[in-house]
Coordinates of C-alpha atoms in Angstrom, one line a residue:
Chain A
M1 CA -126.8 55.1 -122.8
A2 CA -123.3 54.5 -124.0
V3 CA -122.0 57.6 -122.3
L4 CA -123.5 56.6 -119.0
E5 CA -122.1 53.1 -119.4
I6 CA -118.6 54.5 -120.0
I7 CA -118.9 56.8 -116.9
L8 CA -120.0 53.9 -114.8
V9 CA -117.2 51.7 -115.9
I10 CA -114.6 54.4 -115.2
F11 CA -116.1 54.8 -111.7
L12 CA -115.9 51.0 -111.3
V13 CA -112.2 50.8 -112.1
F14 CA -111.6 53.9 -110.0
S15 CA -113.3 52.4 -106.9
A16 CA -111.6 49.1 -107.4
L17 CA -108.2 50.7 -107.6
M18 CA -108.9 52.8 -104.5
A19 CA -109.9 49.7 -102.6
V20 CA -106.5 48.2 -103.3
Y21 CA -104.6 51.5 -102.8
F22 CA -105.6 52.4 -99.3
D23 CA -104.0 50.6 -96.3
E24 CA -106.8 51.4 -93.9
E25 CA -109.2 48.4 -94.0
L26 CA -112.2 50.6 -93.3
I27 CA -111.7 52.8 -96.3
S28 CA -111.1 49.7 -98.5
I29 CA -114.4 48.2 -97.3
I30 CA -116.3 51.4 -98.1
F31 CA -114.8 51.5 -101.6
L32 CA -115.7 47.9 -102.1
S33 CA -119.3 48.7 -101.2
I34 CA -119.2 51.7 -103.7
F35 CA -117.9 49.2 -106.2
S36 CA -120.9 46.9 -105.7
L37 CA -123.2 49.8 -106.0
V38 CA -121.8 50.9 -109.4
L39 CA -121.8 47.3 -110.5
T40 CA -125.5 47.1 -109.6
A41 CA -126.2 50.1 -111.7
L42 CA -124.3 48.5 -114.6
Y43 CA -126.3 45.3 -114.3
L44 CA -129.5 47.2 -114.3
L45 CA -128.4 49.1 -117.4
H46 CA -127.9 45.7 -119.1
K47 CA -131.4 44.6 -118.0
A48 CA -130.2 41.9 -115.6
A49 CA -132.5 42.7 -112.7
D50 CA -131.9 39.4 -110.9
V51 CA -128.2 39.8 -110.8
A52 CA -128.5 43.5 -109.8
L53 CA -130.8 42.6 -106.9
A54 CA -128.3 39.9 -105.7
E55 CA -125.4 42.3 -106.1
A56 CA -127.1 45.1 -104.2
V57 CA -128.2 43.0 -101.3
I58 CA -125.0 40.8 -101.0
G59 CA -122.3 43.2 -102.2
A60 CA -123.4 46.5 -100.7
G61 CA -125.3 45.3 -97.7
L62 CA -124.2 41.9 -96.3
N63 CA -120.6 41.9 -97.3
T64 CA -120.0 45.3 -95.7
A65 CA -121.5 44.2 -92.4
I66 CA -119.6 40.9 -92.3
F67 CA -116.3 42.6 -93.2
M68 CA -116.9 45.3 -90.6
S69 CA -117.5 42.7 -87.9
A70 CA -114.4 40.8 -89.1
I71 CA -112.1 43.7 -88.8
S72 CA -113.5 44.7 -85.4
Q73 CA -112.5 41.1 -84.3
I74 CA -109.0 41.4 -85.8
R75 CA -108.3 44.8 -84.2
H76 CA -109.7 43.6 -80.9
G77 CA -107.3 40.7 -81.1
D78 CA -103.9 42.4 -81.8
S79 CA -103.8 45.9 -80.5
D80 CA -106.4 47.3 -78.1
Chain B
M1 CA -90.8 44.7 -99.9
N2 CA -91.9 48.2 -99.3
K3 CA -95.4 49.5 -99.8
L4 CA -94.9 51.1 -103.2
M5 CA -93.5 47.9 -104.6
K6 CA -96.5 46.1 -103.3
K7 CA -99.0 48.4 -104.9
I8 CA -97.1 48.3 -108.2
M9 CA -97.2 44.5 -108.1
I10 CA -100.9 44.5 -107.4
S11 CA -101.5 46.9 -110.2
V12 CA -99.5 44.8 -112.6
V13 CA -101.3 41.6 -111.6
L14 CA -104.7 43.3 -111.9
T15 CA -103.8 44.7 -115.4
G16 CA -102.8 41.2 -116.4
V17 CA -106.0 39.7 -115.3
A18 CA -108.0 42.4 -117.0
F19 CA -106.0 41.7 -120.3
A20 CA -106.7 38.0 -120.0
L21 CA -110.4 38.6 -119.4
Y22 CA -110.5 40.9 -122.4
Q23 CA -108.8 38.3 -124.6
N24 CA -111.3 35.7 -123.5
F25 CA -114.3 37.9 -124.2
S26 CA -112.9 38.9 -127.6
L27 CA -112.5 35.2 -128.4
M28 CA -116.1 34.5 -127.7
P29 CA -118.2 33.6 -130.8
E30 CA -120.2 36.2 -132.5
Y31 CA -123.9 36.5 -131.7
Q32 CA -125.7 34.6 -134.3
G33 CA -129.3 35.5 -133.8
L34 CA -132.0 33.6 -132.1
N35 CA -131.6 30.3 -133.9
E36 CA -128.7 28.3 -132.6
G37 CA -127.1 27.3 -129.3
L38 CA -128.1 26.2 -125.9
S39 CA -129.0 29.6 -124.6
N40 CA -131.4 30.0 -127.5
Y41 CA -133.0 26.7 -126.7
I42 CA -133.6 27.9 -123.2
I43 CA -134.9 31.3 -124.3
K44 CA -137.3 29.6 -126.8
S45 CA -138.6 26.7 -124.8
G46 CA -137.9 27.5 -121.2
L47 CA -141.4 28.7 -120.5
N48 CA -142.9 25.6 -122.0
D49 CA -140.6 23.2 -120.2
T50 CA -140.8 24.8 -116.7
G51 CA -143.7 27.2 -116.6
S52 CA -141.5 29.9 -115.0
L53 CA -141.6 33.4 -116.4
N54 CA -138.2 34.3 -114.9
L55 CA -135.8 32.4 -117.1
I56 CA -132.9 32.8 -114.7
T57 CA -134.9 31.0 -112.0
A58 CA -135.8 28.4 -114.6
V59 CA -132.1 27.7 -115.2
L60 CA -131.1 27.8 -111.5
Y61 CA -133.8 25.5 -110.1
D62 CA -134.8 23.4 -113.1
Y63 CA -132.1 22.9 -115.8
R64 CA -129.2 23.2 -113.3
A65 CA -130.9 22.5 -110.0
F66 CA -128.1 20.1 -109.1
D67 CA -125.6 23.0 -109.3
S68 CA -127.8 25.1 -106.9
L69 CA -127.9 22.2 -104.5
G70 CA -124.1 22.3 -104.5
E71 CA -124.1 26.0 -104.0
S72 CA -126.4 25.8 -101.0
T73 CA -124.2 23.0 -99.6
V74 CA -121.2 25.4 -99.9
I75 CA -123.1 27.8 -97.7
F76 CA -123.7 25.0 -95.3
G77 CA -120.0 24.1 -95.2
A78 CA -119.1 27.8 -94.7
V79 CA -121.5 28.0 -91.7
S80 CA -120.2 24.8 -90.2
G81 CA -116.6 26.0 -90.5
I82 CA -117.2 29.5 -89.2
V83 CA -119.2 28.2 -86.2
L84 CA -116.6 25.6 -85.5
I85 CA -113.7 28.1 -85.6
L86 CA -115.1 31.3 -84.2
S87 CA -118.0 30.6 -81.9
R88 CA -116.6 28.8 -78.9
K89 CA -119.9 29.1 -77.1
M90 CA -123.2 30.2 -78.5
L91 CA -124.0 32.6 -75.7
P92 CA -125.8 35.9 -75.9
V93 CA -123.3 38.7 -76.1
S94 CA -124.3 41.7 -74.1
S95 CA -124.6 45.0 -75.8
K96 CA -126.9 47.9 -75.3
G97 CA -127.3 48.9 -78.9
L98 CA -128.2 52.4 -80.1
S99 CA -130.6 54.9 -78.6
F100 CA -134.3 54.2 -78.2
I101 CA -135.2 56.6 -81.0
V102 CA -133.4 54.4 -83.5
K103 CA -134.8 51.3 -81.9
R104 CA -138.4 52.4 -82.1
A105 CA -138.2 53.7 -85.7
L106 CA -136.5 50.5 -86.8
G107 CA -139.1 48.4 -85.0
I108 CA -141.7 50.0 -87.3
M109 CA -139.7 49.2 -90.4
T110 CA -138.5 45.7 -89.6
P111 CA -141.8 43.8 -90.3
F112 CA -141.9 45.3 -93.8
I113 CA -138.4 44.3 -94.5
A114 CA -139.3 40.8 -93.5
L115 CA -142.4 40.9 -95.7
F116 CA -140.3 42.2 -98.6
G117 CA -137.9 39.3 -98.1
F118 CA -140.8 36.8 -98.3
Y119 CA -142.1 38.6 -101.4
V120 CA -138.8 38.2 -103.2
I121 CA -138.6 34.6 -102.2
T122 CA -142.1 33.6 -103.2
H123 CA -142.1 35.6 -106.5
G124 CA -138.9 34.0 -107.7
H125 CA -140.4 32.4 -110.7
L126 CA -142.4 35.5 -111.8
T127 CA -140.2 38.6 -111.1
P128 CA -136.5 39.3 -110.5
G129 CA -135.4 37.7 -107.3
G130 CA -135.5 34.2 -105.8
G131 CA -134.3 32.2 -102.9
F132 CA -130.8 33.5 -102.6
Q133 CA -131.7 37.2 -102.8
G134 CA -134.7 37.0 -100.5
G135 CA -132.8 34.9 -98.0
V136 CA -130.1 37.6 -97.8
I137 CA -132.8 40.2 -97.1
L138 CA -134.1 38.0 -94.3
A139 CA -130.5 37.7 -92.9
A140 CA -130.3 41.5 -92.9
I141 CA -132.9 41.5 -90.2
S142 CA -130.7 39.5 -87.9
I143 CA -127.9 42.0 -88.6
I144 CA -130.2 44.9 -87.8
F145 CA -131.2 43.3 -84.5
S146 CA -127.6 42.6 -83.5
I147 CA -126.4 46.1 -84.3
V148 CA -129.3 48.2 -83.2
Y149 CA -130.9 46.3 -80.4
G150 CA -127.9 44.4 -79.2
S151 CA -127.1 40.8 -79.9
A152 CA -128.9 39.6 -76.7
F153 CA -132.1 40.8 -78.2
D154 CA -131.3 38.9 -81.4
Y155 CA -130.6 35.8 -79.2
R156 CA -134.0 36.2 -77.4
R157 CA -135.9 36.8 -80.6
Y158 CA -134.7 33.9 -82.6
S159 CA -131.9 32.0 -81.0
P160 CA -129.2 30.1 -82.9
Q161 CA -131.1 26.9 -82.3
T162 CA -134.1 28.3 -84.2
K163 CA -131.9 29.5 -87.0
T164 CA -130.3 26.1 -87.2
L165 CA -133.7 24.5 -87.4
F166 CA -134.7 26.9 -90.3
E167 CA -131.5 26.1 -92.1
T168 CA -131.8 22.4 -91.8
G169 CA -135.5 22.6 -92.8
G170 CA -134.6 24.5 -95.9
A171 CA -132.0 22.0 -97.0
L172 CA -134.3 19.1 -96.3
T173 CA -137.0 20.7 -98.4
F174 CA -134.6 21.0 -101.3
L175 CA -133.5 17.3 -100.9
G176 CA -137.0 16.1 -100.4
L177 CA -138.2 17.7 -103.6
G178 CA -135.3 16.1 -105.4
L179 CA -136.3 12.7 -104.0
A180 CA -139.9 13.4 -105.0
G181 CA -138.6 14.0 -108.5
I182 CA -137.1 10.5 -108.5
L183 CA -140.3 8.9 -107.2
M184 CA -142.8 10.8 -109.4
E185 CA -140.9 11.7 -112.6
G186 CA -138.0 9.3 -112.7
A187 CA -135.0 11.6 -112.2
F188 CA -133.3 13.5 -109.3
L189 CA -134.7 17.1 -109.0
Q190 CA -137.0 16.6 -112.0
N191 CA -139.7 19.3 -112.1
L192 CA -142.9 17.9 -110.7
G193 CA -145.3 18.2 -113.5
F194 CA -148.5 17.7 -111.6
L195 CA -148.0 20.9 -109.6
T196 CA -148.0 23.1 -112.6
A197 CA -150.9 25.6 -112.8
E198 CA -151.7 28.4 -115.2
T199 CA -148.6 30.4 -116.0
G200 CA -148.2 33.7 -114.1
T201 CA -149.9 32.5 -110.9
L202 CA -148.0 32.1 -107.7
I203 CA -148.5 28.4 -107.4
S204 CA -147.4 27.5 -110.9
A205 CA -144.1 26.2 -112.3
G206 CA -144.0 22.8 -110.7
S207 CA -141.6 22.5 -107.8
I208 CA -139.6 25.7 -108.4
P209 CA -141.5 27.9 -105.9
Y210 CA -141.1 25.3 -103.1
I211 CA -137.4 24.9 -103.9
N212 CA -137.2 28.7 -103.7
I213 CA -138.8 28.8 -100.3
G214 CA -136.4 26.1 -99.0
V215 CA -133.3 27.9 -100.4
G216 CA -134.6 31.2 -99.0
F217 CA -134.9 29.9 -95.5
K218 CA -131.6 28.1 -95.7
V219 CA -129.6 31.0 -97.0
G220 CA -131.2 33.5 -94.6
A221 CA -130.6 31.4 -91.5
G222 CA -127.2 30.4 -92.6
L223 CA -125.9 33.9 -93.2
A224 CA -127.5 35.1 -90.0
I225 CA -125.6 32.4 -88.1
I226 CA -122.4 33.5 -89.8
F227 CA -122.9 37.1 -88.8
Y228 CA -124.0 36.1 -85.3
S229 CA -120.9 34.0 -84.6
M230 CA -118.6 36.8 -85.8
I231 CA -119.8 39.4 -83.3
Q232 CA -118.2 38.1 -80.1
K233 CA -116.9 41.4 -78.8
T234 CA -118.9 43.1 -76.0
F235 CA -119.7 46.7 -76.0
E236 CA -120.3 48.1 -72.6
E237 CA -121.1 51.7 -73.6
D238 CA -124.1 52.5 -75.7
F239 CA -123.4 54.7 -78.7
Chain C
M1 CA -147.2 66.6 -122.9
T2 CA -150.0 66.4 -120.5
L3 CA -150.3 68.2 -117.2
R4 CA -149.5 64.9 -115.3
L5 CA -146.1 64.6 -117.1
I6 CA -145.3 68.3 -116.5
I7 CA -146.0 67.9 -112.8
S8 CA -143.9 64.7 -112.6
Y9 CA -141.0 66.3 -114.4
F10 CA -141.2 69.3 -112.2
L11 CA -141.0 67.2 -109.1
M12 CA -138.1 65.1 -110.4
I13 CA -136.1 68.1 -111.5
T14 CA -136.6 69.8 -108.1
G15 CA -135.5 66.7 -106.3
S16 CA -132.4 66.4 -108.4
A17 CA -131.6 70.1 -107.7
F18 CA -132.0 69.5 -104.0
A19 CA -129.6 66.5 -104.3
I20 CA -127.0 68.8 -105.9
V21 CA -127.5 71.3 -103.1
T22 CA -126.8 68.5 -100.6
V23 CA -123.4 67.7 -102.2
L24 CA -122.5 71.4 -102.2
G25 CA -123.5 71.6 -98.5
L26 CA -121.4 68.6 -97.6
L27 CA -118.4 70.3 -99.3
R28 CA -118.9 73.8 -97.9
F29 CA -120.1 73.5 -94.3
P30 CA -117.4 73.8 -91.6
D31 CA -117.7 70.9 -89.2
V32 CA -119.2 67.4 -88.9
Y33 CA -122.5 68.3 -87.4
T34 CA -123.4 71.0 -89.8
R35 CA -122.5 68.7 -92.7
I36 CA -124.8 66.1 -91.3
H37 CA -127.5 68.8 -91.3
A38 CA -127.2 69.2 -95.1
G39 CA -127.3 65.4 -95.5
A40 CA -130.3 64.9 -93.3
V41 CA -132.8 67.5 -94.3
V42 CA -132.1 68.2 -98.0
L43 CA -131.3 64.7 -99.1
T44 CA -134.5 63.3 -97.5
I45 CA -136.6 65.9 -99.2
S46 CA -134.9 65.3 -102.6
A47 CA -135.4 61.6 -102.4
V48 CA -139.0 61.9 -101.5
L49 CA -139.6 64.4 -104.3
V50 CA -138.0 62.1 -106.8
T51 CA -140.0 59.2 -105.7
M52 CA -143.2 61.2 -105.8
G53 CA -142.4 62.4 -109.3
T54 CA -141.7 58.8 -110.4
A55 CA -145.0 57.7 -108.9
I56 CA -146.9 60.3 -110.8
Y57 CA -144.9 59.5 -114.0
V58 CA -145.8 55.8 -114.1
W59 CA -149.4 56.4 -113.0
D60 CA -150.4 52.8 -112.2
L61 CA -152.3 52.0 -109.0
F62 CA -150.0 49.3 -107.6
L63 CA -146.7 50.5 -109.1
S64 CA -147.3 54.0 -107.8
A65 CA -148.2 52.6 -104.3
K66 CA -145.0 50.6 -104.3
I67 CA -142.9 53.7 -105.2
V68 CA -144.7 55.7 -102.5
L69 CA -143.7 52.9 -100.0
I70 CA -140.1 53.5 -101.0
G71 CA -140.5 57.2 -100.3
I72 CA -142.0 56.4 -96.9
F73 CA -139.0 54.1 -96.2
F74 CA -136.7 57.0 -96.9
L75 CA -138.7 59.3 -94.7
F76 CA -138.2 57.0 -91.7
S77 CA -134.7 55.7 -92.3
N78 CA -132.8 58.8 -93.2
P79 CA -133.4 61.0 -90.1
M80 CA -133.0 57.9 -88.0
A81 CA -129.6 57.2 -89.5
T82 CA -128.6 60.8 -89.2
H83 CA -129.5 60.8 -85.5
A84 CA -127.5 57.6 -85.0
I85 CA -124.4 58.9 -86.7
A86 CA -124.5 62.2 -84.9
R87 CA -125.0 60.7 -81.5
A88 CA -122.3 58.1 -82.0
S89 CA -119.8 60.6 -83.2
Y90 CA -120.4 62.8 -80.2
K91 CA -120.3 59.9 -77.7
R92 CA -117.2 58.3 -79.1
Q93 CA -115.6 61.8 -79.3
I94 CA -114.7 61.3 -83.0
A95 CA -115.3 65.0 -83.8
L96 CA -116.0 67.1 -80.8
P97 CA -117.3 70.6 -81.4
E98 CA -114.5 72.5 -79.7
E99 CA -115.5 76.1 -80.2
Y100 CA -119.2 75.8 -79.4
E101 CA -120.4 78.4 -76.9
I102 CA -123.6 76.7 -76.0
D103 CA -123.2 73.0 -75.4
A104 CA -125.8 71.6 -73.0
Y105 CA -125.0 68.0 -74.0
S106 CA -121.5 67.9 -72.6
D107 CA -122.9 68.9 -69.2
Y108 CA -125.3 66.0 -69.5
L109 CA -122.6 63.6 -70.3
G110 CA -120.5 65.0 -67.4
R111 CA -117.6 66.0 -69.6
D112 CA -115.9 69.4 -69.2
A113 CA -116.0 71.0 -72.6
Chain D
M1 CA -155.2 40.2 -79.9
L2 CA -156.2 43.4 -81.5
Q3 CA -152.5 44.2 -81.9
K4 CA -151.9 41.0 -83.8
F5 CA -155.0 41.3 -85.9
S6 CA -154.4 44.9 -87.0
A7 CA -150.7 44.1 -87.8
F8 CA -151.9 41.1 -89.9
I9 CA -154.4 43.3 -91.9
F10 CA -151.8 46.0 -92.4
L11 CA -149.2 43.6 -93.6
L12 CA -151.7 41.9 -95.9
I13 CA -152.5 45.3 -97.6
V14 CA -148.7 46.0 -98.0
W15 CA -148.3 42.5 -99.5
F16 CA -151.0 43.3 -102.1
I17 CA -149.1 46.4 -103.0
F18 CA -145.9 44.4 -103.4
A19 CA -147.6 41.7 -105.5
G20 CA -149.4 44.1 -107.7
K21 CA -152.6 42.2 -108.2
I22 CA -155.5 40.8 -106.1
T23 CA -156.1 37.2 -106.8
V24 CA -156.8 34.0 -104.8
D25 CA -153.3 32.6 -104.9
V26 CA -151.7 35.9 -103.9
L27 CA -154.2 36.0 -101.0
I28 CA -153.3 32.5 -99.8
I29 CA -149.5 32.9 -100.0
G30 CA -149.8 36.5 -98.6
S31 CA -151.8 35.3 -95.6
A32 CA -149.1 32.7 -94.9
A33 CA -146.3 35.2 -95.1
S34 CA -148.2 37.9 -93.1
L35 CA -149.0 35.3 -90.4
L36 CA -145.4 34.3 -90.1
V37 CA -144.2 38.0 -89.9
T38 CA -147.0 38.7 -87.4
L39 CA -146.0 35.9 -85.2
F40 CA -142.4 37.1 -85.1
F41 CA -142.6 40.9 -85.2
S42 CA -146.1 42.1 -84.4
D43 CA -145.2 43.6 -81.0
M44 CA -142.7 45.8 -82.7
L45 CA -145.0 47.3 -85.3
F46 CA -148.0 48.4 -83.2
R47 CA -146.6 48.8 -79.7
E48 CA -149.4 51.0 -78.5
V49 CA -152.4 48.9 -79.4
H50 CA -152.5 46.6 -76.4
R51 CA -153.8 49.4 -74.2
K52 CA -157.5 49.4 -73.1
L53 CA -158.9 51.7 -75.6
P54 CA -161.9 50.9 -77.8
W55 CA -161.0 50.2 -81.4
Y56 CA -162.5 53.3 -83.0
H57 CA -160.0 55.5 -81.1
Y58 CA -157.4 54.1 -83.4
L59 CA -159.4 55.0 -86.5
R60 CA -159.5 58.6 -85.2
K61 CA -155.7 58.5 -84.7
L62 CA -155.3 57.2 -88.2
A63 CA -157.4 60.0 -89.7
L64 CA -155.3 62.6 -87.8
L65 CA -152.2 61.0 -89.1
L66 CA -153.4 61.4 -92.6
L67 CA -154.4 65.0 -92.0
F68 CA -150.9 65.6 -90.7
I69 CA -149.2 64.6 -94.0
P70 CA -149.8 67.9 -95.9
V71 CA -148.7 69.9 -92.9
F72 CA -145.6 67.9 -92.7
F73 CA -144.8 68.3 -96.4
Y74 CA -145.1 72.1 -96.2
E75 CA -142.8 72.2 -93.2
A76 CA -140.2 69.9 -94.7
I77 CA -140.0 71.8 -98.0
T78 CA -139.6 75.1 -96.3
A79 CA -136.9 73.4 -94.1
A80 CA -135.0 72.2 -97.2
L81 CA -135.2 75.7 -98.7
K82 CA -133.8 77.3 -95.5
V83 CA -130.8 74.9 -95.4
S84 CA -130.2 75.4 -99.1
K85 CA -130.1 79.2 -98.5
H86 CA -127.2 78.6 -96.0
V87 CA -125.4 76.6 -98.7
F88 CA -125.4 79.4 -101.2
E89 CA -124.0 82.1 -98.8
K90 CA -120.6 83.4 -99.7
N91 CA -118.9 82.0 -96.7
P92 CA -121.2 79.9 -94.5
S93 CA -121.0 81.6 -91.1
F94 CA -123.3 80.7 -88.3
N95 CA -123.3 80.0 -84.6
P96 CA -123.8 76.3 -84.0
G97 CA -124.6 75.0 -80.6
I98 CA -126.4 72.3 -78.6
V99 CA -129.5 73.3 -76.7
K100 CA -131.8 71.5 -74.3
V101 CA -135.5 71.5 -75.0
K102 CA -138.1 70.1 -72.6
T103 CA -141.1 68.2 -73.9
E104 CA -144.3 66.9 -72.4
L105 CA -144.6 63.7 -74.3
T106 CA -144.1 60.4 -72.6
D107 CA -145.0 57.7 -75.1
I108 CA -141.9 56.1 -76.8
T109 CA -143.4 56.1 -80.3
G110 CA -144.4 59.7 -80.1
L111 CA -141.0 60.6 -78.7
S112 CA -139.1 58.9 -81.5
L113 CA -141.4 60.3 -84.1
L114 CA -141.0 63.8 -82.8
A115 CA -137.2 63.3 -82.7
N116 CA -137.3 62.3 -86.4
L117 CA -139.5 65.3 -87.2
I118 CA -137.1 67.6 -85.4
T119 CA -134.2 66.2 -87.5
L120 CA -136.2 67.0 -90.6
T121 CA -136.9 70.7 -89.7
P122 CA -134.5 73.5 -90.6
G123 CA -131.2 73.4 -88.9
T124 CA -132.0 71.2 -86.0
L125 CA -130.7 67.7 -85.3
T126 CA -131.7 65.5 -82.3
L127 CA -128.7 64.2 -80.5
D128 CA -130.2 62.5 -77.5
Y129 CA -133.2 62.3 -75.1
D130 CA -132.8 62.5 -71.4
R131 CA -135.4 60.3 -69.6
S132 CA -135.0 61.8 -66.1
E133 CA -135.4 65.4 -67.3
K134 CA -137.8 64.6 -70.2
A135 CA -135.7 66.8 -72.5
Y136 CA -134.2 66.6 -75.9
Y137 CA -130.7 67.6 -76.7
I138 CA -130.8 69.3 -80.0
H139 CA -127.9 70.5 -82.2
W140 CA -128.9 73.8 -83.7
I141 CA -127.2 75.1 -86.7
D142 CA -127.7 78.8 -85.8
V143 CA -128.5 79.4 -82.1
E144 CA -130.6 82.5 -81.7
T145 CA -131.7 82.1 -78.1
V146 CA -131.3 80.0 -75.0
E147 CA -134.5 81.0 -73.3
E148 CA -136.6 77.9 -72.5
A149 CA -140.0 79.0 -73.7
E150 CA -138.6 80.7 -76.7
L151 CA -136.7 77.6 -77.7
K152 CA -139.7 75.5 -77.4
K153 CA -141.8 77.8 -79.5
K154 CA -139.1 78.0 -82.2
I155 CA -138.1 74.3 -82.4
I156 CA -140.8 71.8 -81.4
A157 CA -144.1 73.6 -80.9
R158 CA -145.5 73.2 -84.3
F159 CA -145.1 69.4 -84.3
E160 CA -145.5 68.7 -80.6
R161 CA -149.3 69.3 -80.6
W162 CA -149.9 67.0 -83.6
V163 CA -147.8 64.2 -82.2
G164 CA -149.2 64.7 -78.7
V165 CA -152.8 64.3 -80.0
I166 CA -151.9 61.3 -82.1
F167 CA -149.8 59.4 -79.6
R168 CA -150.8 60.1 -76.0

């Protein structure tokens, strides 16, 4: 259990860093959704099923969709 | 400031935040067993006080129901702001959506997604889940409609007016249960004792399931309105 | 170790092996569409096998039925999503197959390939 | 009416699977939720049912659908093995291409189901369906032939008969 937890935490930090590192918004959003997914697994590992469900639905599902529509608006506005 | 500097600055700030969080957590008191503290009180007597098997829901909608009312008011404020800024007119946006293969296969799946959303909402006091989570699942249906079938379909199916009706109805349910708490039990949002049935059944736990249903409709409709008012761009081609 | 547990472990391990094969395929295949192939077929089968193995492992009427529902959801959604991704990437010309000899679809779309 | 009623019964069964027990309170709340979902989405679930067929025809279709499941699993697992074989070749070399395959189905549900089944079979991937020519455009991982009858036999024949019987 502890090994799995350490691996997941390393993945978490990695995906958060990558989300900051990339300039392209799309890649950042995808890494944020990976971040939420890993966080969901961690919550489940600590037996917080409620929070895991909320994190999966909101973080990995809804946030991605809303961010995508937001960047499509922004790009439509300034360049093409 | 060039890009490398920016990234280094961000990394420094994040490391500082991480260090501060670590300090905070290390300063937290040691775990002292099941005998002391507020959390232990909730763990011990939450089931007796509220009749809800899911203690998180018991805290959210009974002990700290006023906080939850504030949270759902925050969503209401967000919806109002976004609609005011982004959606100059609530008109159906034309878009053809994806190919009919995707449309048909998703049409078979959509009712079950809706049913699962209702399951998560109504079982909030028995199993993991509750109003917020189930409401977001219901909002996902609106997103699916807008992306796959085109937002005109979403507009025809349940228009922004219907969504607004759902949202207001949910909020009014929450407030009405709070006022009923004043009338019947003597305090705002007090759990209604006469509604309690045998623990473990669906219609137990006082007013918690009804608050859950209200919050579920409110959150689902609110987030659907947010997403709908964000997609204003028209897609002529179908892809 | 009953027969039921052996069957469930067999199904789960086979499913995991297929998942590893999927990742290898994603890494090794040459262009977008062939990579999508690996994702579509093998990943669906691996997910369905794992869910079936889990359903046999828990062996409770309602819980197993719930897990089987998850498997059916995969079975519908994964090929559909694959089709949507492939069609979108062809129509938006994100990754056009340049060196294909047989390409009936570009004739249909009226593009000279 | 039959459409709405069958959708309601089907959703109620799924609700019982979700809830995990069959009691009176689950039945009451489940009926309310299923009714709400039926009112909103029933025409998307069973699109075919409004046709003028007696109700026992649908039972026959359901039985055929259940019979189809083992056939499907056999085909799907052989498909997965075939693609896995490609993965473990030393340098994956094949001849990908996009072919056109005609079909006789007309029903939308049958067409989309067949498209999903084609995607699940070895090395084929549905790209699009042309309504005017009634033909699928299929990306094939390793094109062996462009002959029309041959193509049909190789790619869609084993599923088309099943789907054609179930959804006509």
